[in-house]
């Protein structure tokens, strides 16, 4: 028996996990597979296991039952491109030069010199695939096959960036939209009937990838385009939910999760496969009934209140995570890369990263604590620091944000209007006040001073050590 096998057996016994689940090879233990499923603009309140009563999500609920449910997981950013950069690199998006949403006119992308999860695992011998929405630069040098992925099938950016954009003033600025196979256009996304097939297309391709790689370790990054607007769903789920089209879309995503996990089980590889399910940011509230729910949290996408970044996060890994676990510890998407690096033995990135491994927390969620003393919330192009989270406290620095108060109400695919609002220096006790409604800064000035100091030190460090994006 190798030392590594002995350590895993010891860990299994300490967690009362069955040793038969470890997936041993003849001479050494198989490396764990990793599947990261990322949705787009899904809210914290958009799954039954997170409180939704009008959307059925049996497969997500089963993930929670068989794995670990986080209640204090935060996306790295409150918008698409930066959040994805944070998850894949383990860095705050501003550190790697992706502080804003990229589109067809962008001339930057995630710098290929950054180490992604795919880079780290491919160097370890993993097969790697990105299926779905990329949104980290559409030029060839920024696409997934230049960022550690062996193969890519999906869209270069959000599917509202097309000539059918709901804002007539924006539509003429967008080129035709195509699904890509690696770097080649393979299918024109011409209208909503094409968009309605994307969840199914992505899922089929993901299942094919898993089947092709059942005998070697793999990393699958499945990044669904939905439930980002424009919403579209296949006929098999149209009209199925109690929350209209948005709920139908979530039910189809839940079906996709079921297809992935059932494939793993049929192939006999689910026990040693880590499956992560989360979203890139909170709901795009201006779209009304075509937007998700932030649950009990304040605001949504494009804000650093918890409605913009606190997210659904489920992790299932039968040999490593005790079933039916719940963690209330504050963590962030930047922690995915270091967690995966530690659990696989892959080499850590050479450059500084901000995330910390959650492996101890995964194995012992009842007792383990977050590895972070503080989490930081950036927004805007200049990477302005807007918030600091430490333990139960969240401090907001003075900043402007968008809110739905007043103006046109959105719905049925058309956006409503936002207005600008302003925060002062505000402190919230998230245990007592998860909705961030009661500013307690005046009564906790020592805590405010401490978090201001921590935040300013972080802002100074990240500005000094910020890396450049890739440029064309």
XYZ file of C-alpha atoms in Angstrom:
472
model
C 0.000 0.000 0.000
C 1.333 3.423 -0.899
C 1.561 6.222 1.668
C -1.128 8.147 -0.244
C -3.534 5.185 -0.101
C -2.873 4.821 3.626
C -3.649 8.501 4.253
C -6.896 8.315 2.279
C -7.952 5.158 4.130
C -7.235 6.879 7.452
C -9.292 9.892 6.376
C -12.111 7.614 5.314
C -12.185 5.833 8.645
C -12.215 9.145 10.536
C -15.257 10.240 8.550
C -16.955 6.816 8.680
C -16.914 6.637 4.881
C -16.977 3.260 3.074
C -13.565 2.364 1.702
C -15.084 0.682 -1.345
C -15.979 4.143 -2.681
C -12.391 5.196 -3.183
C -12.016 3.809 -6.696
C -8.622 2.087 -6.322
C -6.617 1.035 -9.340
C -4.487 -2.105 -9.311
C -1.411 -0.356 -7.929
C -2.419 3.147 -6.936
C -5.462 5.224 -6.249
C -7.235 6.970 -9.090
C -7.180 10.735 -9.095
C -10.549 12.385 -8.433
C -12.487 13.711 -11.406
C -13.756 17.288 -11.112
C -16.942 18.712 -12.625
C -17.763 22.388 -12.175
C -21.307 23.332 -13.228
C -21.832 27.085 -13.419
C -25.136 28.757 -14.214
C -25.614 32.376 -15.278
C -27.559 34.915 -13.185
C -29.251 32.268 -11.034
C -30.357 33.597 -7.649
C -29.801 32.152 -4.191
C -33.542 31.489 -3.922
C -33.849 29.532 -7.172
C -33.674 25.940 -5.937
C -35.959 24.035 -3.608
C -33.066 23.142 -1.310
C -32.473 26.897 -0.898
C -36.072 27.755 -0.161
C -37.827 27.959 -3.527
C -41.418 26.718 -3.315
C -42.396 27.289 -6.949
C -39.587 25.456 -8.796
C -38.953 21.716 -8.569
C -35.240 20.890 -8.434
C -35.022 17.219 -7.419
C -31.474 16.714 -8.672
C -30.075 19.754 -6.898
C -31.955 18.674 -3.796
C -30.332 15.243 -4.100
C -26.906 16.872 -4.412
C -27.599 18.650 -1.121
C -28.735 15.386 0.474
C -25.710 13.445 -0.759
C -23.129 16.198 -0.337
C -22.464 19.626 1.135
C -24.679 22.719 0.983
C -23.017 26.091 1.538
C -25.135 28.938 2.891
C -22.339 31.528 2.858
C -20.692 30.970 -0.519
C -19.994 34.137 -2.504
C -19.334 34.502 -6.221
C -16.042 36.333 -6.895
C -17.890 39.244 -8.521
C -21.392 40.495 -9.254
C -21.136 40.163 -13.052
C -20.287 37.541 -15.653
C -16.728 37.858 -16.969
C -15.020 38.893 -13.723
C -16.712 36.148 -11.737
C -15.575 33.499 -14.227
C -12.043 34.855 -14.165
C -12.078 34.618 -10.373
C -13.313 31.040 -10.281
C -10.908 29.750 -12.918
C -7.773 31.520 -11.609
C -8.370 31.582 -7.849
C -7.869 35.357 -7.874
C -9.990 38.403 -7.272
C -10.931 39.438 -10.824
C -9.270 42.831 -10.497
C -5.935 41.115 -9.776
C -5.978 39.384 -13.176
C -7.172 42.432 -15.105
C -10.801 41.389 -15.695
C -12.847 43.866 -13.614
C -15.728 44.283 -16.089
C -17.917 42.393 -18.539
C -16.312 41.630 -21.905
C -18.156 41.563 -25.205
C -17.734 41.439 -28.983
C -16.023 44.837 -29.018
C -13.571 44.012 -26.209
C -9.904 43.888 -27.121
C -8.785 42.190 -23.904
C -9.258 38.733 -22.438
C -8.007 36.513 -19.655
C -4.250 36.504 -20.072
C -3.085 33.036 -21.204
C -0.136 33.421 -18.821
C -2.566 33.034 -15.905
C -2.891 29.514 -14.520
C -6.469 28.256 -14.759
C -7.919 25.171 -13.096
C -7.659 23.515 -16.505
C -3.963 24.414 -16.827
C -3.172 22.983 -13.405
C -5.062 19.744 -13.976
C -3.928 19.180 -17.556
C -0.332 19.372 -16.331
C -1.316 16.618 -13.862
C -2.513 14.382 -16.705
C -6.209 15.287 -16.741
C -8.325 15.601 -19.864
C -10.064 18.974 -19.791
C -13.166 20.378 -21.474
C -15.075 23.650 -21.390
C -18.680 23.324 -22.514
C -21.038 26.301 -22.565
C -20.517 30.024 -22.133
C -16.902 31.254 -21.994
C -17.000 35.077 -21.783
C -13.305 35.677 -21.067
C -12.294 36.954 -24.489
C -13.590 35.881 -27.890
C -10.381 36.145 -29.935
C -8.547 32.883 -30.660
C -5.741 33.606 -28.196
C -8.235 33.961 -25.318
C -10.579 31.049 -26.020
C -10.588 27.950 -23.763
C -8.222 25.902 -25.924
C -5.610 28.582 -25.250
C -6.343 28.490 -21.505
C -5.701 24.862 -20.542
C -8.742 23.156 -22.067
C -8.299 20.312 -24.541
C -11.657 21.049 -26.112
C -14.368 23.698 -26.181
C -17.974 23.640 -27.337
C -20.066 26.696 -26.596
C -20.570 30.434 -26.944
C -17.821 33.061 -26.768
C -19.949 35.378 -24.572
C -23.510 35.984 -23.359
C -26.293 35.122 -25.763
C -27.959 38.522 -25.379
C -24.968 39.958 -27.239
C -26.577 39.355 -30.619
C -28.631 41.307 -33.190
C -31.849 40.397 -31.346
C -30.888 42.288 -28.191
C -34.066 43.610 -26.484
C -32.711 47.166 -26.494
C -33.132 48.441 -30.108
C -30.303 50.913 -29.598
C -27.920 48.099 -28.651
C -28.921 45.460 -31.211
C -27.079 46.977 -34.234
C -23.779 46.881 -32.324
C -23.733 43.100 -32.025
C -22.583 40.602 -34.679
C -24.268 37.288 -35.427
C -23.835 34.720 -32.671
C -22.369 31.258 -33.242
C -21.653 28.153 -31.236
C -17.969 27.317 -31.466
C -16.231 23.955 -31.674
C -12.800 24.807 -30.297
C -12.173 27.924 -32.441
C -14.485 27.158 -35.366
C -18.041 28.420 -35.857
C -20.333 25.397 -36.094
C -23.897 26.609 -35.491
C -25.650 29.933 -35.954
C -27.771 31.018 -32.967
C -30.289 32.966 -35.007
C -33.332 33.194 -32.753
C -34.881 31.972 -29.519
C -35.666 28.551 -30.972
C -31.913 28.010 -31.311
C -31.287 29.365 -27.812
C -33.900 26.959 -26.463
C -31.702 24.009 -27.440
C -28.530 25.208 -25.719
C -29.035 23.518 -22.344
C -29.717 20.203 -24.067
C -26.796 20.608 -26.481
C -24.383 21.409 -23.674
C -25.621 18.489 -21.588
C -25.305 15.975 -24.416
C -21.785 17.128 -25.160
C -20.880 16.954 -21.454
C -22.170 13.384 -21.178
C -20.175 12.409 -24.274
C -17.012 13.882 -22.765
C -17.515 11.973 -19.510
C -18.060 8.695 -21.363
C -14.948 9.205 -23.489
C -12.825 9.824 -20.417
C -14.218 7.318 -17.939
C -10.860 5.561 -17.679
C -8.688 8.598 -17.022
C -9.020 11.642 -14.743
C -10.910 14.582 -16.225
C -11.982 18.137 -15.497
C -15.287 19.256 -16.997
C -16.311 22.904 -16.805
C -19.990 23.052 -17.801
C -21.042 26.697 -17.948
C -24.721 26.985 -18.818
C -25.875 30.069 -20.733
C -29.167 30.034 -18.827
C -30.914 31.526 -16.910
C -29.337 34.678 -18.374
C -31.801 36.537 -20.583
C -33.134 36.032 -23.174
C -34.757 33.034 -21.529
C -35.485 30.025 -23.677
C -36.349 26.435 -22.826
C -36.816 23.213 -24.775
C -40.283 21.782 -25.313
C -39.733 19.077 -22.711
C -39.806 21.689 -19.907
C -41.988 24.431 -21.332
C -44.828 25.263 -18.948
C -43.648 22.817 -16.264
C -42.956 25.141 -13.322
C -45.101 27.373 -11.130
C -42.779 30.322 -11.798
C -43.337 30.671 -15.500
C -40.588 30.602 -18.101
C -37.828 31.353 -15.600
C -38.802 28.364 -13.480
C -39.004 26.165 -16.583
C -35.419 27.114 -17.427
C -34.219 26.224 -13.916
C -36.020 22.878 -14.095
C -34.174 22.104 -17.330
C -30.844 22.983 -15.718
C -31.786 20.673 -12.834
C -32.483 17.941 -15.396
C -29.002 18.549 -16.812
C -27.467 18.020 -13.373
C -29.366 14.757 -13.114
C -28.034 13.615 -16.488
C -24.459 14.315 -15.404
C -24.695 12.504 -12.079
C -26.630 9.537 -13.491
C -23.927 9.153 -16.153
C -21.248 9.088 -13.469
C -23.182 6.445 -11.562
C -23.751 4.261 -14.638
C -20.040 4.385 -15.415
C -19.108 3.554 -11.818
C -17.043 6.704 -11.355
C -19.340 8.933 -9.297
C -17.808 8.052 -5.903
C -14.496 9.723 -6.687
C -15.874 12.631 -8.711
C -16.250 16.056 -7.136
C -19.291 17.816 -8.609
C -19.699 21.529 -7.837
C -22.860 23.454 -8.683
C -23.033 27.229 -8.373
C -23.741 30.448 -10.290
C -21.638 33.378 -11.469
C -23.631 36.134 -9.749
C -27.064 37.033 -8.448
C -30.270 37.632 -10.413
C -30.672 40.409 -12.984
C -33.603 41.963 -11.172
C -34.503 44.550 -13.806
C -35.935 41.741 -15.945
C -38.801 41.162 -13.534
C -40.479 37.807 -14.093
C -37.545 36.754 -16.287
C -35.161 37.237 -13.364
C -34.379 34.959 -10.461
C -34.769 35.473 -6.744
C -32.035 36.604 -4.357
C -33.956 34.949 -1.530
C -33.622 36.931 1.713
C -30.744 39.061 0.449
C -30.555 42.682 -0.673
C -30.359 43.767 -4.337
C -28.989 41.526 -7.111
C -26.579 41.343 -10.013
C -24.232 44.335 -10.442
C -24.166 45.110 -6.699
C -21.905 43.981 -3.882
C -24.809 43.504 -1.495
C -25.353 39.824 -0.788
C -28.086 39.571 -3.409
C -25.415 40.207 -6.008
C -22.824 37.702 -4.832
C -24.149 35.250 -2.225
C -24.993 32.165 -4.218
C -26.215 28.629 -4.309
C -23.242 26.295 -3.912
C -23.497 22.525 -3.654
C -20.576 20.094 -3.627
C -20.895 16.336 -3.922
C -17.914 13.954 -3.574
C -18.932 10.684 -1.925
C -15.418 9.616 -0.883
C -14.507 13.021 0.487
C -17.641 14.840 1.674
C -20.011 13.457 4.340
C -23.554 13.246 2.968
C -26.176 15.677 4.190
C -23.659 18.294 5.318
C -24.258 22.028 5.652
C -21.636 24.734 6.102
C -22.360 28.296 7.194
C -18.720 29.354 6.827
C -17.993 32.329 4.507
C -16.161 31.141 1.378
C -15.827 32.344 -2.209
C -15.466 31.059 -5.767
C -11.778 31.978 -5.690
C -11.369 28.972 -3.387
C -12.247 26.405 -6.060
C -8.817 26.358 -7.728
C -6.716 25.906 -4.553
C -9.164 23.274 -3.292
C -8.874 21.281 -6.510
C -5.101 21.704 -6.561
C -4.779 20.283 -3.053
C -7.168 17.381 -3.575
C -5.463 16.300 -6.823
C -1.851 17.038 -5.943
C -1.540 19.383 -8.913
C 1.085 22.115 -8.864
C 0.012 25.447 -7.415
C 0.093 28.515 -9.699
C 3.402 30.379 -9.643
C 1.774 33.792 -9.303
C -0.067 35.057 -6.226
C -3.633 33.845 -5.838
C -6.246 34.975 -3.340
C -8.255 31.795 -2.837
C -7.562 29.240 -0.112
C -8.182 25.507 -0.089
C -11.465 24.311 1.389
C -10.414 20.665 1.495
C -10.436 20.482 5.307
C -13.887 22.075 5.339
C -15.165 19.603 2.718
C -13.988 16.614 4.728
C -15.185 17.896 8.112
C -17.903 20.503 7.514
C -19.294 20.211 11.048
C -16.099 21.393 12.713
C -13.862 23.069 10.134
C -13.811 26.839 9.783
C -13.307 29.068 6.783
C -9.618 29.563 5.947
C -10.294 33.279 5.334
C -9.951 36.031 7.898
C -11.729 38.319 5.421
C -13.364 38.278 1.978
C -13.318 41.313 -0.314
C -15.926 42.652 -2.728
C -14.854 44.703 -5.730
C -16.950 46.323 -8.415
C -16.506 48.825 -11.283
C -13.830 49.092 -13.937
C -11.246 50.600 -11.614
C -11.610 47.710 -9.168
C -12.869 49.965 -6.388
C -13.189 48.027 -3.134
C -16.784 48.217 -1.966
C -17.029 45.692 0.854
C -15.243 43.499 3.395
C -16.715 40.380 5.018
C -15.197 38.981 8.218
C -17.029 36.432 10.344
C -20.592 37.734 10.727
C -19.688 41.320 9.838
C -19.900 42.992 6.453
C -18.588 46.513 5.995
C -19.579 48.609 2.978
C -17.291 51.445 1.978
C -19.123 54.460 0.511
C -20.065 53.646 -3.069
C -22.827 54.083 -5.609
C -24.965 51.146 -6.731
C -28.000 50.434 -8.891
C -31.423 49.709 -7.452
C -34.881 49.077 -8.884
C -36.635 51.673 -6.770
C -38.857 53.722 -9.109
C -38.921 53.748 -12.893
C -40.227 51.283 -15.458
C -40.880 47.723 -14.277
C -39.332 45.031 -16.453
C -40.829 41.716 -17.468
C -41.476 39.217 -20.252
C -37.994 39.655 -21.698
C -37.737 43.442 -21.488
C -35.688 45.197 -18.791
C -36.995 47.746 -16.377
C -35.030 50.788 -15.276
C -32.521 51.188 -12.491
C -31.600 54.320 -10.634
C -28.390 55.134 -8.839
C -28.210 55.068 -5.049
C -25.388 55.687 -2.578
C -24.127 53.966 0.553
C -22.258 55.576 3.411
C -19.712 53.698 5.542
C -22.086 50.970 6.713
C -21.738 47.865 8.883
C -24.137 44.924 8.955
C -24.401 41.926 11.248
C -25.276 39.250 8.682
C -26.227 36.681 11.318
C -28.930 38.927 12.719
C -29.648 40.895 9.542
C -28.961 38.907 6.345
C -30.922 41.441 4.310
C -28.436 44.237 5.153
C -31.170 46.617 6.301
C -29.915 47.773 9.721
C -26.667 49.754 9.666
C -24.984 49.166 13.039
C -21.757 51.055 12.357
C -22.421 53.667 15.051
C -22.676 51.002 17.753
C -19.638 49.011 16.613
C -16.983 51.589 15.843
C -14.103 49.340 16.875
C -15.221 46.689 14.355
C -15.620 49.365 11.688
C -12.100 50.670 12.315
C -10.650 47.160 12.161
C -12.383 46.317 8.871
C -11.491 49.671 7.321
C -7.844 48.959 8.103
C -8.087 45.440 6.636
C -9.855 46.724 3.528
C -7.405 49.548 2.866
C -4.440 47.189 3.236
C -6.002 44.800 0.744
C -6.807 47.590 -1.719
C -3.241 48.886 -1.555
C -1.767 45.424 -2.068
C -3.962 44.440 -4.999
C -3.452 47.751 -6.777
C 0.292 47.383 -6.385
C 0.341 43.807 -7.671
C -2.400 43.850 -10.285
C -1.556 41.859 -13.396
C -2.419 42.848 -16.955
C -5.068 41.101 -19.053
C -4.237 39.702 -22.449
C -4.526 42.269 -25.238
C -4.894 42.098 -29.014
